[in-house]
């Protein structure tokens, strides 16, 4: 098994890969103890009528530059193929501001081709490549060296079988005329905003039951402090304090270290020192926010008057349409989207792009009372009213 440990060898491999129509890519990383993923291994493979090659790239080797790989990522003549690409892409974007282009995600393509919701790589290997994977190395420590033969074999399988999967799915998409559907989905993965974590918006990820502006102002300041602290020290945000502790702090509003000591949920390390000082400063700042500057949740959707009967009919219609199209339902619309439609909302993804073609047009007709649903044999169909 080829392991690349020098910039020169990486450049040579990437130059060969660039001559091919596509290259398959995967990574192994660790994130349990860090804020940012620690890249431990990169797997690459290509194949065409002239031959095939695959390699492991060891990014932990001192002096190895990934710039040849990033040059390949920028090469418009070679498609970069991933499975469930989001976390892999985040690593490369954070490291070098690079997002591979053109991009193809086999998980998304498989959902478009009717393989189900968020289908796993192992399932596609079994169904398309007709092979089995040895998953015993899946949860090993990829930062330890040397890698075992089992680890290397497992890692390479993640890109060698991916070649067969990509060729099968891309051919199926071309035949069905759905390649543009996948291209639309790739737009989100190629958007840099997908991988940017702004401390100013961190509070929006915290689940609370209270919509009080004063309470949310404190939540915002605590979440901002936690995000900045975690990023600057490259530690998981939960190592600073967890969401339940954040909500408790916003509720109890401790004003001193003695007050922090009475918290039920705050980690011991957070009750003193820099974290304690940051918590107290954040609470003070949150309490001082003027009413006009307090954050507000988007309560518009929560206040929508959902027609439950219509929502149920939309669910039936969605299932019928996705069964006919052989595409995963969650790729078209979420339950919240259907409720929004049933409440009169029209700014939903199901009414845009290829989703409108598959489901959205009929959904609007149903919402506006121009069609109804009927059963014909084993199928649910729309009928004009």
CSV table of C-alpha atoms in Angstrom, one decimal:
chain,number,residue,atom,x,y,z
A,1,UNK,CA,0.0,0.0,0.0
A,2,UNK,CA,1.4,3.4,-1.1
A,3,UNK,CA,1.8,5.9,1.7
A,4,UNK,CA,2.9,9.4,0.6
A,5,UNK,CA,5.1,11.3,3.1
A,6,UNK,CA,6.8,14.0,1.0
A,7,UNK,CA,5.5,17.0,-0.9
A,8,UNK,CA,7.2,15.8,-4.1
A,9,UNK,CA,5.5,12.4,-4.0
A,10,UNK,CA,2.1,14.1,-3.3
A,11,UNK,CA,2.7,16.5,-6.2
A,12,UNK,CA,3.5,13.6,-8.5
A,13,UNK,CA,0.3,11.7,-7.5
A,14,UNK,CA,-1.9,14.7,-7.8
A,15,UNK,CA,-0.5,15.6,-11.2
A,16,UNK,CA,-1.4,12.1,-12.4
A,17,UNK,CA,-4.9,12.3,-10.8
A,18,UNK,CA,-5.5,15.6,-12.5
A,19,UNK,CA,-5.3,13.8,-15.9
A,20,UNK,CA,-8.3,11.6,-14.9
A,21,UNK,CA,-11.9,12.6,-15.1
A,22,UNK,CA,-12.3,12.1,-11.3
A,23,UNK,CA,-10.5,11.4,-8.1
A,24,UNK,CA,-12.1,9.9,-4.9
A,25,UNK,CA,-11.2,11.5,-1.6
A,26,UNK,CA,-11.7,10.6,2.1
A,27,UNK,CA,-10.1,11.6,5.4
A,28,UNK,CA,-9.6,10.2,8.8
A,29,UNK,CA,-9.6,12.7,11.7
A,30,UNK,CA,-10.0,13.2,15.4
A,31,UNK,CA,-12.3,15.8,17.0
A,32,UNK,CA,-13.0,14.5,20.5
A,33,UNK,CA,-10.4,16.7,22.2
A,34,UNK,CA,-10.3,19.7,19.9
A,35,UNK,CA,-12.6,22.4,18.5
A,36,UNK,CA,-11.2,22.0,15.0
A,37,UNK,CA,-10.8,18.6,13.5
A,38,UNK,CA,-7.3,17.2,13.6
A,39,UNK,CA,-6.5,15.8,10.1
A,40,UNK,CA,-4.7,12.5,10.5
A,41,UNK,CA,-4.9,10.8,7.1
A,42,UNK,CA,-6.0,11.5,3.6
A,43,UNK,CA,-7.0,8.8,1.1
A,44,UNK,CA,-7.0,9.3,-2.7
A,45,UNK,CA,-7.8,7.1,-5.6
A,46,UNK,CA,-8.4,7.4,-9.3
A,47,UNK,CA,-9.3,5.1,-12.2
A,48,UNK,CA,-9.8,5.2,-16.0
A,49,UNK,CA,-9.1,3.1,-19.0
A,50,UNK,CA,-5.4,3.7,-18.6
A,51,UNK,CA,-5.2,2.2,-15.1
A,52,UNK,CA,-5.8,2.9,-11.5
A,53,UNK,CA,-3.9,4.0,-8.4
A,54,UNK,CA,-4.6,4.7,-4.8
A,55,UNK,CA,-2.6,6.2,-1.9
A,56,UNK,CA,-2.6,7.2,1.7
A,57,UNK,CA,-1.3,10.7,2.5
A,58,UNK,CA,0.2,11.2,5.9
A,59,UNK,CA,-0.4,14.9,6.8
A,60,UNK,CA,1.3,14.4,10.2
A,61,UNK,CA,4.7,14.0,8.7
A,62,UNK,CA,6.8,17.1,9.3
A,63,UNK,CA,7.5,19.2,6.3
A,64,UNK,CA,4.7,17.7,4.1
A,65,UNK,CA,2.7,20.5,2.3
A,66,UNK,CA,-0.8,19.8,1.2
A,67,UNK,CA,-0.6,22.5,-1.5
A,68,UNK,CA,-0.4,19.9,-4.4
A,69,UNK,CA,-3.6,18.5,-3.1
A,70,UNK,CA,-5.2,21.9,-2.9
A,71,UNK,CA,-4.1,22.6,-6.5
A,72,UNK,CA,-5.9,19.4,-7.5
A,73,UNK,CA,-9.0,20.6,-5.6
A,74,UNK,CA,-8.9,23.8,-7.7
A,75,UNK,CA,-8.5,21.9,-11.0
A,76,UNK,CA,-11.8,22.3,-12.9
A,77,UNK,CA,-11.1,19.4,-15.1
A,78,UNK,CA,-11.2,16.7,-12.4
A,79,UNK,CA,-14.3,15.9,-10.3
A,80,UNK,CA,-13.6,15.4,-6.6
A,81,UNK,CA,-15.7,12.6,-5.3
A,82,UNK,CA,-16.5,12.3,-1.5
A,83,UNK,CA,-19.1,10.4,0.5
A,84,UNK,CA,-20.9,12.5,3.2
A,85,UNK,CA,-18.5,15.3,2.4
A,86,UNK,CA,-19.4,18.0,4.9
A,87,UNK,CA,-16.9,17.3,7.6
A,88,UNK,CA,-14.1,16.5,5.1
A,89,UNK,CA,-14.7,19.8,3.3
A,90,UNK,CA,-14.7,21.7,6.6
A,91,UNK,CA,-11.2,20.5,7.4
A,92,UNK,CA,-9.8,21.7,4.1
A,93,UNK,CA,-11.7,25.0,4.2
A,94,UNK,CA,-10.5,25.8,7.8
A,95,UNK,CA,-6.9,24.7,6.9
A,96,UNK,CA,-6.5,26.6,3.5
A,97,UNK,CA,-9.8,28.2,2.6
A,98,UNK,CA,-10.2,25.7,-0.2
A,99,UNK,CA,-13.4,23.9,-1.3
A,100,UNK,CA,-13.0,21.3,-4.1
A,101,UNK,CA,-14.6,22.1,-7.4
A,102,UNK,CA,-16.2,20.3,-9.2
A,103,UNK,CA,-17.6,18.4,-6.3
A,104,UNK,CA,-19.7,15.2,-6.1
A,105,UNK,CA,-21.1,13.7,-2.9
A,106,UNK,CA,-22.2,10.1,-3.3
A,107,UNK,CA,-24.4,10.2,-0.2
A,108,UNK,CA,-26.5,13.0,-1.8
A,109,UNK,CA,-26.5,11.3,-5.2
A,110,UNK,CA,-27.6,8.1,-3.6
A,111,UNK,CA,-30.6,9.9,-1.9
A,112,UNK,CA,-31.5,11.3,-5.3
A,113,UNK,CA,-31.3,7.8,-6.7
A,114,UNK,CA,-33.6,6.3,-4.2
A,115,UNK,CA,-31.2,4.6,-1.8
A,116,UNK,CA,-32.9,6.1,1.3
A,117,UNK,CA,-32.2,8.7,3.9
A,118,UNK,CA,-28.5,9.6,4.5
A,119,UNK,CA,-27.4,6.2,3.2
A,120,UNK,CA,-24.1,5.0,4.6
A,121,UNK,CA,-21.0,4.2,2.7
A,122,UNK,CA,-21.1,0.5,3.8
A,123,UNK,CA,-24.6,0.1,2.4
A,124,UNK,CA,-23.5,1.5,-1.0
A,125,UNK,CA,-20.4,-0.7,-1.1
A,126,UNK,CA,-22.6,-3.8,-0.5
A,127,UNK,CA,-25.3,-2.9,-2.9
A,128,UNK,CA,-23.3,-1.3,-5.7
A,129,UNK,CA,-19.7,-2.6,-5.4
A,130,UNK,CA,-20.9,-6.0,-4.2
A,131,UNK,CA,-18.3,-6.1,-1.5
A,132,UNK,CA,-18.1,-6.2,2.3
A,133,UNK,CA,-16.1,-3.8,4.5
A,134,UNK,CA,-14.1,-4.6,7.6
A,135,UNK,CA,-15.2,-1.9,10.0
A,136,UNK,CA,-13.0,-3.0,12.9
A,137,UNK,CA,-10.6,-0.1,12.5
A,138,UNK,CA,-13.4,2.5,12.3
A,139,UNK,CA,-12.9,4.0,15.8
A,140,UNK,CA,-9.2,3.6,16.2
A,141,UNK,CA,-6.8,6.5,17.0
A,142,UNK,CA,-5.8,7.7,13.6
A,143,UNK,CA,-3.2,10.0,15.1
A,144,UNK,CA,-1.0,7.2,16.3
A,145,UNK,CA,1.9,6.0,14.2
A,146,UNK,CA,2.8,3.7,12.6
A,147,UNK,CA,-0.6,2.8,11.2
A,148,UNK,CA,-1.4,-0.9,11.3
A,149,UNK,CA,-2.1,-2.9,8.1
A,150,UNK,CA,-5.7,-3.2,9.2
A,151,UNK,CA,-6.0,0.6,9.5
A,152,UNK,CA,-4.4,1.1,6.1
A,153,UNK,CA,-6.6,-1.5,4.4
A,154,UNK,CA,-9.8,0.0,6.0
A,155,UNK,CA,-8.8,3.5,5.0
A,156,UNK,CA,-8.0,2.7,1.4
A,157,UNK,CA,-11.3,0.8,1.0
A,158,UNK,CA,-13.1,4.1,1.7
A,159,UNK,CA,-11.8,5.4,-1.7
A,160,UNK,CA,-11.3,2.4,-3.8
A,161,UNK,CA,-14.9,1.2,-3.6
A,162,UNK,CA,-16.0,4.8,-4.0
A,163,UNK,CA,-14.8,4.7,-7.6
A,164,UNK,CA,-17.4,2.0,-8.5
A,165,UNK,CA,-20.1,3.8,-6.5
A,166,UNK,CA,-19.4,7.1,-8.3
A,167,UNK,CA,-19.4,5.6,-11.7
A,168,UNK,CA,-22.6,3.8,-11.1
A,169,UNK,CA,-24.4,6.8,-9.6
A,170,UNK,CA,-23.2,9.3,-12.1
A,171,UNK,CA,-24.3,7.0,-15.0
A,172,UNK,CA,-27.7,6.5,-13.3
A,173,UNK,CA,-28.1,10.3,-12.8
A,174,UNK,CA,-27.2,11.0,-16.4
A,175,UNK,CA,-29.7,8.4,-17.7
A,176,UNK,CA,-32.5,9.8,-15.5
A,177,UNK,CA,-31.7,13.5,-16.2
A,178,UNK,CA,-31.1,14.2,-12.5
A,179,UNK,CA,-27.5,15.3,-12.6
A,180,UNK,CA,-28.7,18.9,-12.2
A,181,UNK,CA,-30.5,17.9,-9.0
A,182,UNK,CA,-27.3,16.8,-7.4
A,183,UNK,CA,-25.5,19.9,-8.8
A,184,UNK,CA,-28.1,22.1,-6.9
A,185,UNK,CA,-27.4,20.2,-3.7
A,186,UNK,CA,-23.7,20.7,-4.1
A,187,UNK,CA,-24.2,24.5,-3.9
A,188,UNK,CA,-24.7,24.3,-0.1
A,189,UNK,CA,-21.5,22.2,0.3
A,190,UNK,CA,-19.5,24.6,-1.8
A,191,UNK,CA,-20.7,27.7,0.1
A,192,UNK,CA,-18.0,28.9,2.5
A,193,UNK,CA,-20.7,30.1,4.9
A,194,UNK,CA,-21.5,26.4,5.6
A,195,UNK,CA,-18.1,26.0,7.4
A,196,UNK,CA,-17.9,29.3,9.2
A,197,UNK,CA,-18.7,29.4,12.9
A,198,UNK,CA,-19.4,33.0,13.9
A,199,UNK,CA,-19.4,33.5,17.7
A,200,UNK,CA,-22.1,36.2,17.2
A,201,UNK,CA,-24.5,33.5,16.1
A,202,UNK,CA,-23.5,30.8,18.5
A,203,UNK,CA,-26.5,31.5,20.8
A,204,UNK,CA,-28.9,30.3,18.0
A,205,UNK,CA,-27.7,26.7,18.4
A,206,UNK,CA,-28.7,26.7,22.1
A,207,UNK,CA,-32.1,25.2,22.8
A,208,UNK,CA,-34.1,27.2,25.3
A,209,UNK,CA,-37.8,27.3,26.4
A,210,UNK,CA,-37.7,31.0,27.1
A,211,UNK,CA,-38.0,33.7,24.5
A,212,UNK,CA,-37.5,36.6,26.9
A,213,UNK,CA,-35.2,39.2,25.4
A,214,UNK,CA,-33.3,39.7,28.6
A,215,UNK,CA,-32.7,36.0,29.1
A,216,UNK,CA,-31.7,35.6,25.5
A,217,UNK,CA,-29.3,38.5,25.8
A,218,UNK,CA,-27.4,36.6,28.5
A,219,UNK,CA,-27.5,33.4,26.5
A,220,UNK,CA,-26.0,35.3,23.6
A,221,UNK,CA,-23.2,36.7,25.6
A,222,UNK,CA,-22.4,33.3,27.3
A,223,UNK,CA,-22.5,31.5,24.0
A,224,UNK,CA,-20.2,34.1,22.4
A,225,UNK,CA,-17.7,33.9,25.2
A,226,UNK,CA,-17.7,30.1,25.0
A,227,UNK,CA,-17.2,30.0,21.3
A,228,UNK,CA,-14.3,32.5,21.3
A,229,UNK,CA,-12.7,30.7,24.2
A,230,UNK,CA,-13.0,27.3,22.6
A,231,UNK,CA,-11.8,28.5,19.2
A,232,UNK,CA,-8.8,30.3,20.7
A,233,UNK,CA,-7.6,27.2,22.7
A,234,UNK,CA,-8.8,24.7,20.1
A,235,UNK,CA,-10.9,22.7,22.6
A,236,UNK,CA,-14.5,21.4,22.3
A,237,UNK,CA,-17.1,24.0,23.4
A,238,UNK,CA,-18.5,21.4,25.8
A,239,UNK,CA,-15.2,21.4,27.6
A,240,UNK,CA,-15.8,25.0,28.5
A,241,UNK,CA,-19.4,24.4,29.7
A,242,UNK,CA,-22.3,22.5,28.2
A,243,UNK,CA,-25.5,23.8,26.9
A,244,UNK,CA,-27.5,22.8,30.0
A,245,UNK,CA,-25.0,24.7,32.2
A,246,UNK,CA,-25.3,27.7,29.9
A,247,UNK,CA,-29.0,27.8,30.2
A,248,UNK,CA,-28.7,27.4,34.0
A,249,UNK,CA,-26.3,30.3,34.2
A,250,UNK,CA,-28.6,32.5,32.1
A,251,UNK,CA,-31.4,31.7,34.5
A,252,UNK,CA,-29.6,32.0,37.8
A,253,UNK,CA,-27.4,35.0,36.8
A,254,UNK,CA,-24.5,34.3,39.2
A,255,UNK,CA,-22.5,37.5,40.0
A,256,UNK,CA,-19.5,36.0,41.8
A,257,UNK,CA,-17.3,33.0,42.0
A,258,UNK,CA,-19.1,32.0,45.1
A,259,UNK,CA,-22.3,32.0,43.2
A,260,UNK,CA,-20.7,29.9,40.4
A,261,UNK,CA,-19.8,27.3,43.1
A,262,UNK,CA,-23.5,26.7,43.7
A,263,UNK,CA,-24.1,25.7,40.1
A,264,UNK,CA,-25.4,22.1,39.7
A,265,UNK,CA,-24.2,21.7,36.1
A,266,UNK,CA,-21.0,23.8,35.7
A,267,UNK,CA,-17.8,21.9,35.4
A,268,UNK,CA,-15.4,22.3,38.3
A,269,UNK,CA,-12.7,23.8,36.0
A,270,UNK,CA,-15.2,26.5,35.0
A,271,UNK,CA,-15.8,27.8,38.5
A,272,UNK,CA,-12.6,29.7,38.7
A,273,UNK,CA,-9.9,31.3,36.6
A,274,UNK,CA,-10.3,32.5,33.1
A,275,UNK,CA,-13.5,30.6,32.4
A,276,UNK,CA,-15.2,31.9,35.6
A,277,UNK,CA,-14.1,35.4,34.8
A,278,UNK,CA,-15.5,35.1,31.2
A,279,UNK,CA,-18.8,33.8,32.5
A,280,UNK,CA,-19.3,36.6,35.0
A,281,UNK,CA,-18.3,39.2,32.4
A,282,UNK,CA,-20.7,37.7,29.9
A,283,UNK,CA,-23.6,37.7,32.4
A,284,UNK,CA,-22.9,41.3,33.3
A,285,UNK,CA,-22.8,42.3,29.6
A,286,UNK,CA,-26.0,40.4,28.9
A,287,UNK,CA,-27.8,42.1,31.8
A,288,UNK,CA,-26.7,45.5,30.5
A,289,UNK,CA,-28.1,45.1,27.0
A,290,UNK,CA,-30.6,47.7,26.1
A,291,UNK,CA,-34.1,46.4,25.2
A,292,UNK,CA,-33.7,47.5,21.5
A,293,UNK,CA,-30.5,45.4,21.2
A,294,UNK,CA,-31.8,42.3,22.8
A,295,UNK,CA,-31.9,39.2,20.5
A,296,UNK,CA,-35.2,37.9,19.2
A,297,UNK,CA,-36.0,34.4,18.1
A,298,UNK,CA,-37.8,33.9,14.8
A,299,UNK,CA,-41.2,33.4,16.2
A,300,UNK,CA,-43.0,33.8,12.9
A,301,UNK,CA,-43.1,30.1,12.1
A,302,UNK,CA,-44.0,29.1,15.7
A,303,UNK,CA,-47.0,31.4,15.4
A,304,UNK,CA,-48.2,30.0,12.2
A,305,UNK,CA,-51.7,28.5,12.3
A,306,UNK,CA,-51.1,25.1,10.9
A,307,UNK,CA,-54.0,23.3,9.3
A,308,UNK,CA,-53.4,19.8,10.7
A,309,UNK,CA,-55.6,18.0,8.1
A,310,UNK,CA,-53.7,19.7,5.3
A,311,UNK,CA,-50.4,19.0,6.9
A,312,UNK,CA,-51.3,15.3,7.0
A,313,UNK,CA,-52.4,15.4,3.4
A,314,UNK,CA,-49.1,17.0,2.4
A,315,UNK,CA,-47.2,14.1,4.2
A,316,UNK,CA,-49.2,11.6,2.1
A,317,UNK,CA,-48.5,13.5,-1.1
A,318,UNK,CA,-44.8,13.8,-0.3
A,319,UNK,CA,-44.6,10.0,0.3
A,320,UNK,CA,-46.4,9.3,-2.9
A,321,UNK,CA,-44.3,11.7,-5.0
A,322,UNK,CA,-41.0,10.5,-3.6
A,323,UNK,CA,-42.0,6.9,-4.0
A,324,UNK,CA,-42.8,7.6,-7.7
A,325,UNK,CA,-39.5,9.5,-8.1
A,326,UNK,CA,-37.5,7.1,-6.1
A,327,UNK,CA,-35.9,9.9,-4.0
A,328,UNK,CA,-35.5,10.2,-0.3
A,329,UNK,CA,-38.3,12.2,1.4
A,330,UNK,CA,-36.1,14.2,3.7
A,331,UNK,CA,-34.2,15.5,0.7
A,332,UNK,CA,-37.4,17.1,-0.5
A,333,UNK,CA,-39.0,18.5,2.7
A,334,UNK,CA,-38.8,18.2,6.4
A,335,UNK,CA,-41.9,17.8,8.7
A,336,UNK,CA,-41.4,21.5,9.7
A,337,UNK,CA,-41.5,22.5,6.0
A,338,UNK,CA,-44.8,20.7,5.5
A,339,UNK,CA,-46.3,22.3,8.6
A,340,UNK,CA,-45.2,25.7,7.2
A,341,UNK,CA,-46.8,25.0,3.9
A,342,UNK,CA,-50.0,23.9,5.7
A,343,UNK,CA,-50.0,27.3,7.5
A,344,UNK,CA,-49.6,29.4,4.3
A,345,UNK,CA,-45.8,29.8,4.3
A,346,UNK,CA,-44.3,29.8,0.9
A,347,UNK,CA,-40.6,30.5,1.5
A,348,UNK,CA,-39.6,26.8,1.9
A,349,UNK,CA,-37.0,24.8,0.0
A,350,UNK,CA,-39.7,22.4,-1.3
A,351,UNK,CA,-41.0,25.1,-3.6
A,352,UNK,CA,-37.6,25.9,-5.2
A,353,UNK,CA,-35.4,24.3,-7.8
A,354,UNK,CA,-35.8,20.6,-8.6
A,355,UNK,CA,-37.9,20.0,-5.5
A,356,UNK,CA,-40.7,22.1,-6.9
A,357,UNK,CA,-40.7,19.9,-10.0
A,358,UNK,CA,-41.0,16.7,-8.0
A,359,UNK,CA,-43.3,17.8,-5.2
A,360,UNK,CA,-43.7,21.6,-4.9
A,361,UNK,CA,-46.1,22.3,-7.7
A,362,UNK,CA,-48.5,19.6,-6.7
A,363,UNK,CA,-48.2,20.7,-3.0
A,364,UNK,CA,-49.2,24.2,-4.0
A,365,UNK,CA,-52.2,22.9,-6.0
A,366,UNK,CA,-53.2,20.8,-2.9
A,367,UNK,CA,-52.8,23.8,-0.5
A,368,UNK,CA,-54.9,26.0,-2.8
A,369,UNK,CA,-57.7,23.5,-3.1
A,370,UNK,CA,-57.3,22.8,-6.8
A,371,UNK,CA,-56.5,19.1,-6.4
A,372,UNK,CA,-57.3,16.4,-4.0
A,373,UNK,CA,-55.9,13.0,-3.2
A,374,UNK,CA,-57.3,9.7,-4.3
A,375,UNK,CA,-56.2,6.0,-4.2
A,376,UNK,CA,-55.8,4.2,-7.5
A,377,UNK,CA,-54.7,0.6,-7.0
A,378,UNK,CA,-51.6,0.7,-4.8
A,379,UNK,CA,-50.9,4.4,-5.5
A,380,UNK,CA,-52.0,7.8,-4.2
A,381,UNK,CA,-52.7,10.2,-7.0
A,382,UNK,CA,-53.8,13.8,-7.3
A,383,UNK,CA,-57.2,14.5,-8.9
A,384,UNK,CA,-58.5,17.9,-10.1
A,385,UNK,CA,-61.3,19.5,-8.1
